[in-house]
PDB file of C-alpha atoms in Angstrom:
ATOM      1  CA  UNK A 298     -22.464   2.765  13.150  1.00 42.00           C
ATOM      2  CA  UNK A 299     -24.910   1.394  10.588  1.00 47.00           C
ATOM      3  CA  UNK A 300     -26.032   2.760   7.219  1.00 62.00           C
ATOM      4  CA  UNK A 301     -22.867   4.824   6.860  1.00 83.00           C
ATOM      5  CA  UNK A 302     -20.774   5.054   3.703  1.00 94.00           C
ATOM      6  CA  UNK A 303     -17.973   2.491   3.952  1.00 97.00           C
ATOM      7  CA  UNK A 304     -14.498   2.494   2.380  1.00 98.00           C
ATOM      8  CA  UNK A 305     -11.840  -0.226   2.458  1.00 98.00           C
ATOM      9  CA  UNK A 306      -8.150   0.658   2.524  1.00 98.00           C
ATOM     10  CA  UNK A 307      -5.248  -1.733   1.978  1.00 98.00           C
ATOM     11  CA  UNK A 308      -1.798  -1.403   3.617  1.00 96.00           C
ATOM     12  CA  UNK A 309       1.569  -1.247   1.914  1.00 93.00           C
ATOM     13  CA  UNK A 310       5.083  -2.371   2.761  1.00 89.00           C
ATOM     14  CA  UNK A 311       6.050  -2.294   6.409  1.00 85.00           C
ATOM     15  CA  UNK A 312       2.912  -4.020   7.742  1.00 88.00           C
ATOM     16  CA  UNK A 313       4.285  -7.554   7.270  1.00 91.00           C
ATOM     17  CA  UNK A 314       5.068  -9.647  10.366  1.00 92.00           C
ATOM     18  CA  UNK A 315       5.973 -13.286  10.901  1.00 95.00           C
ATOM     19  CA  UNK A 316       2.898 -15.081  12.227  1.00 95.00           C
ATOM     20  CA  UNK A 317       0.400 -12.618  10.799  1.00 96.00           C
ATOM     21  CA  UNK A 318      -3.127 -13.861  10.017  1.00 96.00           C
ATOM     22  CA  UNK A 319      -2.599 -17.127  11.952  1.00 96.00           C
ATOM     23  CA  UNK A 320      -5.847 -16.572  13.850  1.00 95.00           C
ATOM     24  CA  UNK A 321      -7.794 -15.558  10.743  1.00 96.00           C
ATOM     25  CA  UNK A 322      -6.586 -18.635   8.852  1.00 97.00           C
ATOM     26  CA  UNK A 323      -8.038 -20.909  11.548  1.00 97.00           C
ATOM     27  CA  UNK A 324     -11.380 -19.120  11.436  1.00 97.00           C
ATOM     28  CA  UNK A 325     -11.817 -18.475   7.716  1.00 97.00           C
ATOM     29  CA  UNK A 326     -11.029 -21.071   5.010  1.00 97.00           C
ATOM     30  CA  UNK A 327     -10.740 -18.262   2.445  1.00 98.00           C
ATOM     31  CA  UNK A 328      -7.415 -17.239   3.984  1.00 98.00           C
ATOM     32  CA  UNK A 329      -5.711 -20.602   3.485  1.00 97.00           C
ATOM     33  CA  UNK A 330      -7.242 -21.004   0.030  1.00 98.00           C
ATOM     34  CA  UNK A 331      -5.968 -17.597  -1.101  1.00 98.00           C
ATOM     35  CA  UNK A 332      -2.446 -18.304   0.177  1.00 98.00           C
ATOM     36  CA  UNK A 333      -2.468 -21.669  -1.625  1.00 98.00           C
ATOM     37  CA  UNK A 334      -3.484 -19.924  -4.838  1.00 98.00           C
ATOM     38  CA  UNK A 335      -0.620 -17.449  -4.471  1.00 98.00           C
ATOM     39  CA  UNK A 336       1.883 -20.195  -3.639  1.00 98.00           C
ATOM     40  CA  UNK A 337       1.070 -22.013  -6.875  1.00 98.00           C
ATOM     41  CA  UNK A 338       1.807 -18.811  -8.820  1.00 98.00           C
ATOM     42  CA  UNK A 339       5.009 -17.995  -6.921  1.00 98.00           C
ATOM     43  CA  UNK A 340       6.452 -21.507  -6.809  1.00 97.00           C
ATOM     44  CA  UNK A 341       7.070 -21.472  -3.059  1.00 97.00           C
ATOM     45  CA  UNK A 342       4.917 -21.901   0.063  1.00 98.00           C
ATOM     46  CA  UNK A 343       3.914 -18.345   0.924  1.00 97.00           C
ATOM     47  CA  UNK A 344       1.983 -19.347   4.051  1.00 98.00           C
ATOM     48  CA  UNK A 345       4.937 -21.291   5.455  1.00 97.00           C
ATOM     49  CA  UNK A 346       7.198 -18.318   4.707  1.00 97.00           C
ATOM     50  CA  UNK A 347       5.044 -15.844   6.622  1.00 96.00           C
ATOM     51  CA  UNK A 348       4.409 -18.201   9.555  1.00 97.00           C
ATOM     52  CA  UNK A 349       7.785 -19.908   9.936  1.00 96.00           C
ATOM     53  CA  UNK A 350      10.275 -17.856   7.934  1.00 94.00           C
ATOM     54  CA  UNK A 351      12.582 -15.106   9.136  1.00 93.00           C
ATOM     55  CA  UNK A 352      11.540 -11.453   9.252  1.00 90.00           C
ATOM     56  CA  UNK A 353      14.421 -10.539   6.927  1.00 87.00           C
ATOM     57  CA  UNK A 354      13.017 -12.991   4.345  1.00 90.00           C
ATOM     58  CA  UNK A 355       9.571 -11.394   4.274  1.00 89.00           C
ATOM     59  CA  UNK A 356      11.185  -7.941   4.255  1.00 86.00           C
ATOM     60  CA  UNK A 357      12.711  -8.638   0.817  1.00 85.00           C
ATOM     61  CA  UNK A 358      10.630  -6.383  -1.416  1.00 87.00           C
ATOM     62  CA  UNK A 359      10.152  -9.107  -4.023  1.00 91.00           C
ATOM     63  CA  UNK A 360       8.500 -11.258  -1.334  1.00 93.00           C
ATOM     64  CA  UNK A 361       6.868  -8.514   0.729  1.00 92.00           C
ATOM     65  CA  UNK A 362       4.713  -7.314  -2.133  1.00 95.00           C
ATOM     66  CA  UNK A 363       3.016 -10.618  -3.075  1.00 97.00           C
ATOM     67  CA  UNK A 364       2.725 -11.466   0.632  1.00 97.00           C
ATOM     68  CA  UNK A 365       0.823  -8.299   1.529  1.00 96.00           C
ATOM     69  CA  UNK A 366      -1.344  -8.513  -1.589  1.00 98.00           C
ATOM     70  CA  UNK A 367      -2.286 -12.086  -0.675  1.00 98.00           C
ATOM     71  CA  UNK A 368      -2.958 -11.214   2.959  1.00 98.00           C
ATOM     72  CA  UNK A 369      -5.277  -8.342   2.037  1.00 98.00           C
ATOM     73  CA  UNK A 370      -7.147 -10.268  -0.659  1.00 98.00           C
ATOM     74  CA  UNK A 371      -7.597 -13.261   1.668  1.00 98.00           C
ATOM     75  CA  UNK A 372      -9.151 -11.060   4.361  1.00 98.00           C
ATOM     76  CA  UNK A 373     -11.406  -9.347   1.833  1.00 98.00           C
ATOM     77  CA  UNK A 374     -12.629 -12.721   0.584  1.00 98.00           C
ATOM     78  CA  UNK A 375     -13.267 -13.753   4.197  1.00 98.00           C
ATOM     79  CA  UNK A 376     -15.123 -10.473   4.751  1.00 98.00           C
ATOM     80  CA  UNK A 377     -17.472 -11.149   1.840  1.00 97.00           C
ATOM     81  CA  UNK A 378     -17.947 -14.801   2.866  1.00 97.00           C
ATOM     82  CA  UNK A 379     -19.010 -13.632   6.346  1.00 96.00           C
ATOM     83  CA  UNK A 380     -21.680 -11.426   4.807  1.00 96.00           C
ATOM     84  CA  UNK A 381     -19.710  -8.180   4.962  1.00 96.00           C
ATOM     85  CA  UNK A 382     -21.106  -5.375   2.836  1.00 96.00           C
ATOM     86  CA  UNK A 383     -19.282  -4.323  -0.327  1.00 96.00           C
ATOM     87  CA  UNK A 384     -17.588  -0.971   0.333  1.00 97.00           C
ATOM     88  CA  UNK A 385     -18.536   2.135  -1.639  1.00 97.00           C
ATOM     89  CA  UNK A 386     -14.878   3.062  -2.233  1.00 98.00           C
ATOM     90  CA  UNK A 387     -11.420   1.518  -2.018  1.00 98.00           C
ATOM     91  CA  UNK A 388      -7.859   2.818  -1.809  1.00 98.00           C
ATOM     92  CA  UNK A 389      -4.464   1.324  -1.051  1.00 98.00           C
ATOM     93  CA  UNK A 390      -1.177   2.776   0.131  1.00 97.00           C
ATOM     94  CA  UNK A 391       1.478   2.175  -2.553  1.00 96.00           C
ATOM     95  CA  UNK A 392       1.593  -1.638  -2.916  1.00 96.00           C
ATOM     96  CA  UNK A 393      -1.854  -1.673  -1.273  1.00 97.00           C
ATOM     97  CA  UNK A 394      -3.322  -0.054  -4.377  1.00 98.00           C
ATOM     98  CA  UNK A 395      -2.715  -3.370  -6.141  1.00 98.00           C
ATOM     99  CA  UNK A 396      -4.785  -5.107  -3.440  1.00 98.00           C
ATOM    100  CA  UNK A 397      -7.573  -2.641  -4.187  1.00 98.00           C
ATOM    101  CA  UNK A 398      -7.327  -3.460  -7.912  1.00 98.00           C
ATOM    102  CA  UNK A 399      -7.793  -7.170  -7.231  1.00 98.00           C
ATOM    103  CA  UNK A 400     -10.600  -6.703  -4.692  1.00 98.00           C
ATOM    104  CA  UNK A 401     -12.499  -4.325  -6.996  1.00 98.00           C
ATOM    105  CA  UNK A 402     -12.286  -6.769  -9.905  1.00 98.00           C
ATOM    106  CA  UNK A 403      -9.881  -4.733 -12.063  1.00 98.00           C
ATOM    107  CA  UNK A 404      -7.306  -7.506 -12.003  1.00 97.00           C
ATOM    108  CA  UNK A 405      -7.336 -11.289 -11.630  1.00 98.00           C
ATOM    109  CA  UNK A 406      -5.637 -12.348  -8.378  1.00 98.00           C
ATOM    110  CA  UNK A 407      -3.052 -14.602 -10.059  1.00 98.00           C
ATOM    111  CA  UNK A 408      -2.110 -11.784 -12.444  1.00 98.00           C
ATOM    112  CA  UNK A 409      -1.826  -9.450  -9.467  1.00 98.00           C
ATOM    113  CA  UNK A 410       0.555 -11.806  -7.666  1.00 98.00           C
ATOM    114  CA  UNK A 411       2.769 -12.088 -10.762  1.00 98.00           C
ATOM    115  CA  UNK A 412       2.853  -8.353 -11.360  1.00 98.00           C
ATOM    116  CA  UNK A 413       3.656  -7.315  -7.779  1.00 97.00           C
ATOM    117  CA  UNK A 414       6.419  -9.906  -7.536  1.00 97.00           C
ATOM    118  CA  UNK A 415       7.950  -8.299 -10.619  1.00 97.00           C
ATOM    119  CA  UNK A 416       7.223  -4.829  -9.270  1.00 96.00           C
ATOM    120  CA  UNK A 417       9.104  -5.660  -6.084  1.00 93.00           C
ATOM    121  CA  UNK A 418      12.035  -7.210  -7.926  1.00 94.00           C
ATOM    122  CA  UNK A 419      12.376  -4.314 -10.362  1.00 95.00           C
ATOM    123  CA  UNK A 420      12.052  -1.670  -7.644  1.00 93.00           C
ATOM    124  CA  UNK A 421      14.788  -3.343  -5.607  1.00 89.00           C
ATOM    125  CA  UNK A 422      17.046  -3.654  -8.667  1.00 92.00           C
ATOM    126  CA  UNK A 423      16.567  -0.048  -9.797  1.00 93.00           C
ATOM    127  CA  UNK A 424      18.985   1.362  -7.222  1.00 90.00           C
ATOM    128  CA  UNK A 425      21.933  -0.658  -5.838  1.00 86.00           C
ATOM    129  CA  UNK A 426      21.693  -1.434  -2.108  1.00 80.00           C
ATOM    130  CA  UNK A 427      23.106   1.359  -0.001  1.00 84.00           C
ATOM    131  CA  UNK A 428      22.788   4.054  -2.651  1.00 91.00           C
ATOM    132  CA  UNK A 429      19.222   5.017  -1.820  1.00 93.00           C
ATOM    133  CA  UNK A 430      17.450   5.902   1.403  1.00 93.00           C
ATOM    134  CA  UNK A 431      14.092   6.896   2.897  1.00 94.00           C
ATOM    135  CA  UNK A 432      13.340   8.894   6.035  1.00 96.00           C
ATOM    136  CA  UNK A 433      10.257   9.877   8.026  1.00 96.00           C
ATOM    137  CA  UNK A 434       9.749  13.548   8.897  1.00 98.00           C
ATOM    138  CA  UNK A 435       7.380  14.304  11.786  1.00 97.00           C
ATOM    139  CA  UNK A 436       5.980  17.673  12.778  1.00 97.00           C
ATOM    140  CA  UNK A 437       6.737  19.776   9.708  1.00 97.00           C
ATOM    141  CA  UNK A 438       4.353  21.219   7.096  1.00 96.00           C
ATOM    142  CA  UNK A 439       4.410  19.573   3.672  1.00 97.00           C
ATOM    143  CA  UNK A 440       5.686  22.756   2.033  1.00 97.00           C
ATOM    144  CA  UNK A 441       8.565  23.063   4.516  1.00 98.00           C
ATOM    145  CA  UNK A 442       9.587  19.461   3.801  1.00 98.00           C
ATOM    146  CA  UNK A 443       9.496  20.144   0.063  1.00 98.00           C
ATOM    147  CA  UNK A 444      11.680  23.248   0.488  1.00 98.00           C
ATOM    148  CA  UNK A 445      14.180  21.305   2.631  1.00 98.00           C
ATOM    149  CA  UNK A 446      14.404  18.607  -0.057  1.00 98.00           C
ATOM    150  CA  UNK A 447      14.881  21.151  -2.844  1.00 98.00           C
ATOM    151  CA  UNK A 448      17.652  22.910  -0.924  1.00 97.00           C
ATOM    152  CA  UNK A 449      19.358  19.595  -0.051  1.00 98.00           C
ATOM    153  CA  UNK A 450      19.373  17.980  -3.492  1.00 97.00           C
ATOM    154  CA  UNK A 451      22.649  19.526  -4.755  1.00 97.00           C
ATOM    155  CA  UNK A 452      22.227  17.783  -8.099  1.00 96.00           C
ATOM    156  CA  UNK A 453      21.039  14.496  -6.557  1.00 97.00           C
ATOM    157  CA  UNK A 454      17.508  13.191  -6.027  1.00 97.00           C
ATOM    158  CA  UNK A 455      15.595  13.768  -2.795  1.00 98.00           C
ATOM    159  CA  UNK A 456      11.856  14.415  -2.590  1.00 98.00           C
ATOM    160  CA  UNK A 457       8.741  14.026  -0.481  1.00 98.00           C
ATOM    161  CA  UNK A 458       7.280  10.681  -1.518  1.00 98.00           C
ATOM    162  CA  UNK A 459       4.586   9.695   1.022  1.00 97.00           C
ATOM    163  CA  UNK A 460       2.192  12.359   2.250  1.00 98.00           C
ATOM    164  CA  UNK A 461       0.839  10.117   5.004  1.00 97.00           C
ATOM    165  CA  UNK A 462      -1.011  12.573   7.236  1.00 96.00           C
ATOM    166  CA  UNK A 463      -0.690  16.242   8.204  1.00 96.00           C
ATOM    167  CA  UNK A 464       2.725  16.531   9.825  1.00 95.00           C
ATOM    168  CA  UNK A 465       3.932  13.112   8.699  1.00 96.00           C
ATOM    169  CA  UNK A 466       5.835  12.941   5.414  1.00 98.00           C
ATOM    170  CA  UNK A 467       8.323  10.373   4.122  1.00 97.00           C
ATOM    171  CA  UNK A 468      11.210  11.568   1.958  1.00 98.00           C
ATOM    172  CA  UNK A 469      13.409   9.450  -0.309  1.00 97.00           C
ATOM    173  CA  UNK A 470      16.237   9.648  -2.779  1.00 97.00           C
ATOM    174  CA  UNK A 471      20.012   9.272  -2.980  1.00 96.00           C
ATOM    175  CA  UNK A 472      21.440   8.341   0.416  1.00 95.00           C
ATOM    176  CA  UNK A 473      23.644  11.412   0.739  1.00 96.00           C
ATOM    177  CA  UNK A 474      20.875  13.795  -0.320  1.00 97.00           C
ATOM    178  CA  UNK A 475      18.434  12.217   2.132  1.00 97.00           C
ATOM    179  CA  UNK A 476      21.025  12.691   4.867  1.00 97.00           C
ATOM    180  CA  UNK A 477      21.297  16.392   4.013  1.00 98.00           C
ATOM    181  CA  UNK A 478      17.504  16.728   3.902  1.00 98.00           C
ATOM    182  CA  UNK A 479      17.167  15.107   7.348  1.00 98.00           C
ATOM    183  CA  UNK A 480      19.463  17.814   8.745  1.00 98.00           C
ATOM    184  CA  UNK A 481      17.571  20.524   6.856  1.00 98.00           C
ATOM    185  CA  UNK A 482      14.198  19.308   8.158  1.00 98.00           C
ATOM    186  CA  UNK A 483      15.510  19.303  11.728  1.00 97.00           C
ATOM    187  CA  UNK A 484      16.862  22.811  11.239  1.00 97.00           C
ATOM    188  CA  UNK A 485      13.439  23.883   9.920  1.00 97.00           C
ATOM    189  CA  UNK A 486      11.773  22.691  13.129  1.00 97.00           C
ATOM    190  CA  UNK A 487      10.781  19.059  12.532  1.00 97.00           C
ATOM    191  CA  UNK A 488      10.066  17.196  15.762  1.00 97.00           C
ATOM    192  CA  UNK A 489      11.771  14.144  14.322  1.00 96.00           C
ATOM    193  CA  UNK A 490      13.519  13.207  11.081  1.00 97.00           C
ATOM    194  CA  UNK A 491      14.826   9.667  11.035  1.00 94.00           C
ATOM    195  CA  UNK A 492      16.049   7.151   8.454  1.00 93.00           C
ATOM    196  CA  UNK A 493      13.754   4.198   7.682  1.00 89.00           C
ATOM    197  CA  UNK A 494      15.027   0.602   7.382  1.00 79.00           C
ATOM    198  CA  UNK A 495      14.455   0.547   3.612  1.00 77.00           C
ATOM    199  CA  UNK A 496      17.235   0.305   1.054  1.00 69.00           C
ATOM    200  CA  UNK A 497      15.371   1.436  -2.063  1.00 84.00           C
ATOM    201  CA  UNK A 498      14.145   5.032  -2.561  1.00 93.00           C
ATOM    202  CA  UNK A 499      10.553   4.204  -3.526  1.00 93.00           C
ATOM    203  CA  UNK A 500       8.307   6.694  -5.346  1.00 96.00           C
ATOM    204  CA  UNK A 501      11.159   8.868  -6.644  1.00 96.00           C
ATOM    205  CA  UNK A 502      12.522   9.503 -10.128  1.00 95.00           C
ATOM    206  CA  UNK A 503      15.159   6.849  -9.303  1.00 95.00           C
ATOM    207  CA  UNK A 504      12.342   4.286  -9.713  1.00 96.00           C
ATOM    208  CA  UNK A 505      11.556   5.291 -13.296  1.00 96.00           C
ATOM    209  CA  UNK A 506      13.699   2.439 -14.756  1.00 96.00           C
ATOM    210  CA  UNK A 507      11.599  -0.037 -12.763  1.00 96.00           C
ATOM    211  CA  UNK A 508       8.409   1.563 -14.066  1.00 97.00           C
ATOM    212  CA  UNK A 509       9.678   1.417 -17.650  1.00 98.00           C
ATOM    213  CA  UNK A 510      10.428  -2.305 -17.299  1.00 98.00           C
ATOM    214  CA  UNK A 511       7.114  -3.144 -15.605  1.00 98.00           C
ATOM    215  CA  UNK A 512       5.021  -1.121 -18.066  1.00 98.00           C
ATOM    216  CA  UNK A 513       4.991  -3.743 -20.879  1.00 98.00           C
ATOM    217  CA  UNK A 514       3.935  -6.453 -18.417  1.00 98.00           C
ATOM    218  CA  UNK A 515       1.103  -4.276 -17.125  1.00 98.00           C
ATOM    219  CA  UNK A 516       0.098  -3.458 -20.696  1.00 98.00           C
ATOM    220  CA  UNK A 517      -0.035  -7.171 -21.590  1.00 98.00           C
ATOM    221  CA  UNK A 518      -2.348  -7.962 -18.641  1.00 98.00           C
ATOM    222  CA  UNK A 519      -6.149  -7.755 -18.765  1.00 98.00           C
ATOM    223  CA  UNK A 520      -7.512  -4.876 -16.657  1.00 98.00           C
ATOM    224  CA  UNK A 521     -11.260  -4.383 -16.193  1.00 98.00           C
ATOM    225  CA  UNK A 522     -13.294  -1.377 -15.125  1.00 98.00           C
ATOM    226  CA  UNK A 523     -13.502  -1.372 -11.298  1.00 98.00           C
ATOM    227  CA  UNK A 524     -16.701  -2.712  -9.729  1.00 98.00           C
ATOM    228  CA  UNK A 525     -15.918  -0.509  -6.707  1.00 98.00           C
ATOM    229  CA  UNK A 526     -14.350   2.922  -7.371  1.00 98.00           C
ATOM    230  CA  UNK A 527     -10.681   3.209  -6.344  1.00 98.00           C
ATOM    231  CA  UNK A 528      -9.095   6.458  -5.241  1.00 98.00           C
ATOM    232  CA  UNK A 529      -5.628   6.407  -6.754  1.00 98.00           C
ATOM    233  CA  UNK A 530      -2.335   7.388  -5.089  1.00 98.00           C
ATOM    234  CA  UNK A 531      -1.101   9.559  -7.953  1.00 98.00           C
ATOM    235  CA  UNK A 532      -3.929  12.126  -8.032  1.00 98.00           C
ATOM    236  CA  UNK A 533      -6.402  11.134  -5.261  1.00 98.00           C
ATOM    237  CA  UNK A 534      -9.209  10.706  -7.806  1.00 98.00           C
ATOM    238  CA  UNK A 535     -11.198   7.774  -9.160  1.00 98.00           C
ATOM    239  CA  UNK A 536     -10.697   6.332 -12.644  1.00 98.00           C
ATOM    240  CA  UNK A 537     -12.987   3.981 -14.570  1.00 97.00           C
ATOM    241  CA  UNK A 538     -11.052   3.445 -17.813  1.00 98.00           C
ATOM    242  CA  UNK A 539      -8.820   0.328 -17.654  1.00 98.00           C
ATOM    243  CA  UNK A 540      -6.174   1.862 -19.944  1.00 98.00           C
ATOM    244  CA  UNK A 541      -5.959   4.928 -17.717  1.00 98.00           C
ATOM    245  CA  UNK A 542      -5.651   2.704 -14.626  1.00 98.00           C
ATOM    246  CA  UNK A 543      -2.731   0.871 -16.268  1.00 98.00           C
ATOM    247  CA  UNK A 544      -0.996   4.195 -16.881  1.00 98.00           C
ATOM    248  CA  UNK A 545      -1.593   5.257 -13.266  1.00 98.00           C
ATOM    249  CA  UNK A 546      -0.079   2.032 -11.923  1.00 98.00           C
ATOM    250  CA  UNK A 547       3.094   2.655 -13.946  1.00 98.00           C
ATOM    251  CA  UNK A 548       3.257   6.317 -12.885  1.00 98.00           C
ATOM    252  CA  UNK A 549       2.647   5.358  -9.243  1.00 98.00           C
ATOM    253  CA  UNK A 550       6.053   3.638  -9.029  1.00 97.00           C
ATOM    254  CA  UNK A 551       7.977   6.922  -9.376  1.00 97.00           C
ATOM    255  CA  UNK A 552       5.334   9.387  -8.094  1.00 97.00           C
ATOM    256  CA  UNK A 553       4.489  10.447  -4.522  1.00 97.00           C
ATOM    257  CA  UNK A 554       1.768   8.607  -2.592  1.00 98.00           C
ATOM    258  CA  UNK A 555      -0.772  11.343  -1.855  1.00 98.00           C
ATOM    259  CA  UNK A 556      -2.390   9.438   0.996  1.00 98.00           C
ATOM    260  CA  UNK A 557      -3.660  12.455   2.934  1.00 98.00           C
ATOM    261  CA  UNK A 558      -5.455  13.637  -0.201  1.00 98.00           C
ATOM    262  CA  UNK A 559      -6.834  10.126  -0.860  1.00 98.00           C
ATOM    263  CA  UNK A 560      -8.451   9.982   2.587  1.00 98.00           C
ATOM    264  CA  UNK A 561      -9.725  13.544   2.229  1.00 97.00           C
ATOM    265  CA  UNK A 562     -11.257  12.566  -1.136  1.00 97.00           C
ATOM    266  CA  UNK A 563     -13.063   9.650   0.506  1.00 97.00           C
ATOM    267  CA  UNK A 564     -14.435  11.939   3.201  1.00 96.00           C
ATOM    268  CA  UNK A 565     -15.522  14.333   0.447  1.00 96.00           C
ATOM    269  CA  UNK A 566     -17.421  11.473  -1.215  1.00 96.00           C
ATOM    270  CA  UNK A 567     -19.325  10.992   2.037  1.00 96.00           C
ATOM    271  CA  UNK A 568     -17.302   8.124   3.525  1.00 96.00           C
ATOM    272  CA  UNK A 569     -17.853   7.933   7.283  1.00 95.00           C
ATOM    273  CA  UNK A 570     -16.442   4.515   8.095  1.00 95.00           C
ATOM    274  CA  UNK A 571     -13.099   3.102   7.017  1.00 96.00           C
ATOM    275  CA  UNK A 572     -11.865  -0.484   7.319  1.00 97.00           C
ATOM    276  CA  UNK A 573      -8.188  -1.368   6.955  1.00 97.00           C
ATOM    277  CA  UNK A 574      -8.064  -4.762   5.254  1.00 98.00           C
ATOM    278  CA  UNK A 575      -4.681  -6.373   5.873  1.00 96.00           C
ATOM    279  CA  UNK A 576      -2.099  -6.842   8.590  1.00 95.00           C
ATOM    280  CA  UNK A 577      -1.501  -4.012  11.041  1.00 92.00           C
ATOM    281  CA  UNK A 578      -3.390  -0.805  11.692  1.00 94.00           C
ATOM    282  CA  UNK A 579      -1.158   1.876  10.197  1.00 94.00           C
ATOM    283  CA  UNK A 580      -3.795   3.251   7.819  1.00 96.00           C
ATOM    284  CA  UNK A 581      -6.564   3.208  10.435  1.00 95.00           C
ATOM    285  CA  UNK A 582      -4.293   5.318  12.628  1.00 95.00           C
ATOM    286  CA  UNK A 583      -3.460   7.737   9.813  1.00 96.00           C
ATOM    287  CA  UNK A 584      -7.139   8.140   8.920  1.00 96.00           C
ATOM    288  CA  UNK A 585      -7.957   9.442  12.371  1.00 93.00           C
ATOM    289  CA  UNK A 586      -5.153  11.995  12.089  1.00 95.00           C
ATOM    290  CA  UNK A 587      -6.326  13.118   8.650  1.00 97.00           C
ATOM    291  CA  UNK A 588     -10.052  13.414   9.473  1.00 96.00           C
ATOM    292  CA  UNK A 589     -11.233  12.898  13.025  1.00 94.00           C
ATOM    293  CA  UNK A 590     -14.833  12.376  11.894  1.00 94.00           C
ATOM    294  CA  UNK A 591     -13.911   9.049  10.271  1.00 95.00           C
ATOM    295  CA  UNK A 592     -14.562   5.851  12.217  1.00 95.00           C
ATOM    296  CA  UNK A 593     -11.560   3.651  11.358  1.00 95.00           C
ATOM    297  CA  UNK A 594     -10.835   0.057  12.308  1.00 95.00           C
ATOM    298  CA  UNK A 595      -8.710  -2.861  11.101  1.00 96.00           C
ATOM    299  CA  UNK A 596      -9.789  -6.463  10.494  1.00 96.00           C
ATOM    300  CA  UNK A 597      -6.634  -8.548  10.801  1.00 95.00           C
ATOM    301  CA  UNK A 598      -8.025 -10.976  13.415  1.00 95.00           C
ATOM    302  CA  UNK A 599     -11.148 -13.139  13.193  1.00 95.00           C
ATOM    303  CA  UNK A 600     -12.650 -11.265  16.143  1.00 96.00           C
ATOM    304  CA  UNK A 601     -12.018  -7.887  14.535  1.00 96.00           C
ATOM    305  CA  UNK A 602     -13.413  -9.030  11.188  1.00 97.00           C
ATOM    306  CA  UNK A 603     -16.585 -10.527  12.678  1.00 96.00           C
ATOM    307  CA  UNK A 604     -17.173  -7.455  14.820  1.00 95.00           C
ATOM    308  CA  UNK A 605     -16.681  -5.120  11.828  1.00 95.00           C
ATOM    309  CA  UNK A 606     -19.116  -7.149   9.693  1.00 95.00           C
ATOM    310  CA  UNK A 607     -21.759  -6.605  12.401  1.00 93.00           C
ATOM    311  CA  UNK A 608     -20.870  -2.948  12.926  1.00 90.00           C
ATOM    312  CA  UNK A 609     -21.139  -2.069   9.235  1.00 88.00           C
ATOM    313  CA  UNK A 610     -24.278  -4.096   8.439  1.00 83.00           C
ATOM    314  CA  UNK A 611     -26.965  -1.987   6.840  1.00 64.00           C
TER     315      UNK A 611
END
């Protein structure tokens, strides 16, 4: 489809795999160069980690976040180098919103790597391992999930935190409360409600200490107005003021990811084609469930990227 309005979306945690981008790195020098740049900031070889490390190593939040940021930015740089058109809009799922900030020029890449490493470390530290939990709920309306969480809290924290697509919501909070909410969602008619292999309850009030600690570091970093509008997780709207974007990135840590609304906003802005820029195809799959009129694809491999450049050429 040519001459259609294009948006880029960037994945969050869970899309990382050992061996990812190996093909793209052989085809596009931008990939290796971007990983080298990140490695010099981090003080370890990020490319070697994601090619030859162990899955449990790249699943450590402090490493996952800079890894996925670097992967997405490297593919976006390759996209532009191959003559890919600049998208009209961008959005990212949770950590992926930081990839959007870098690719839209809000944030320098090296600053982005530093901040998401800290973001990951602080988020993991905010709740001791084993005390928090997350779970996916399939086949239940958003409002029914919210009611189940409210009735299951019993003085603890449990809430809907990722509105991923109609009928797919992730909940998070204190481990015991999440357990009660899983049972409540099943009783309310959910097709499935299952714990996720994540130890920290992301995007809940339990993350507010992490946000408070990251806020001064965000404040001390230069943010620019975005060259490409970004639809933000917190409210599914665009924002042009750098100070307001800083505030949103702090708030995002303890607020729900309103992904369904973000994709619906893009469609409302006239987006017809959506490219997932990063490893995996989770967001491309969600987009089709949110709005079937969207043409969604991912560009993790060199073949996919080259084909998408051609398909989206004006």
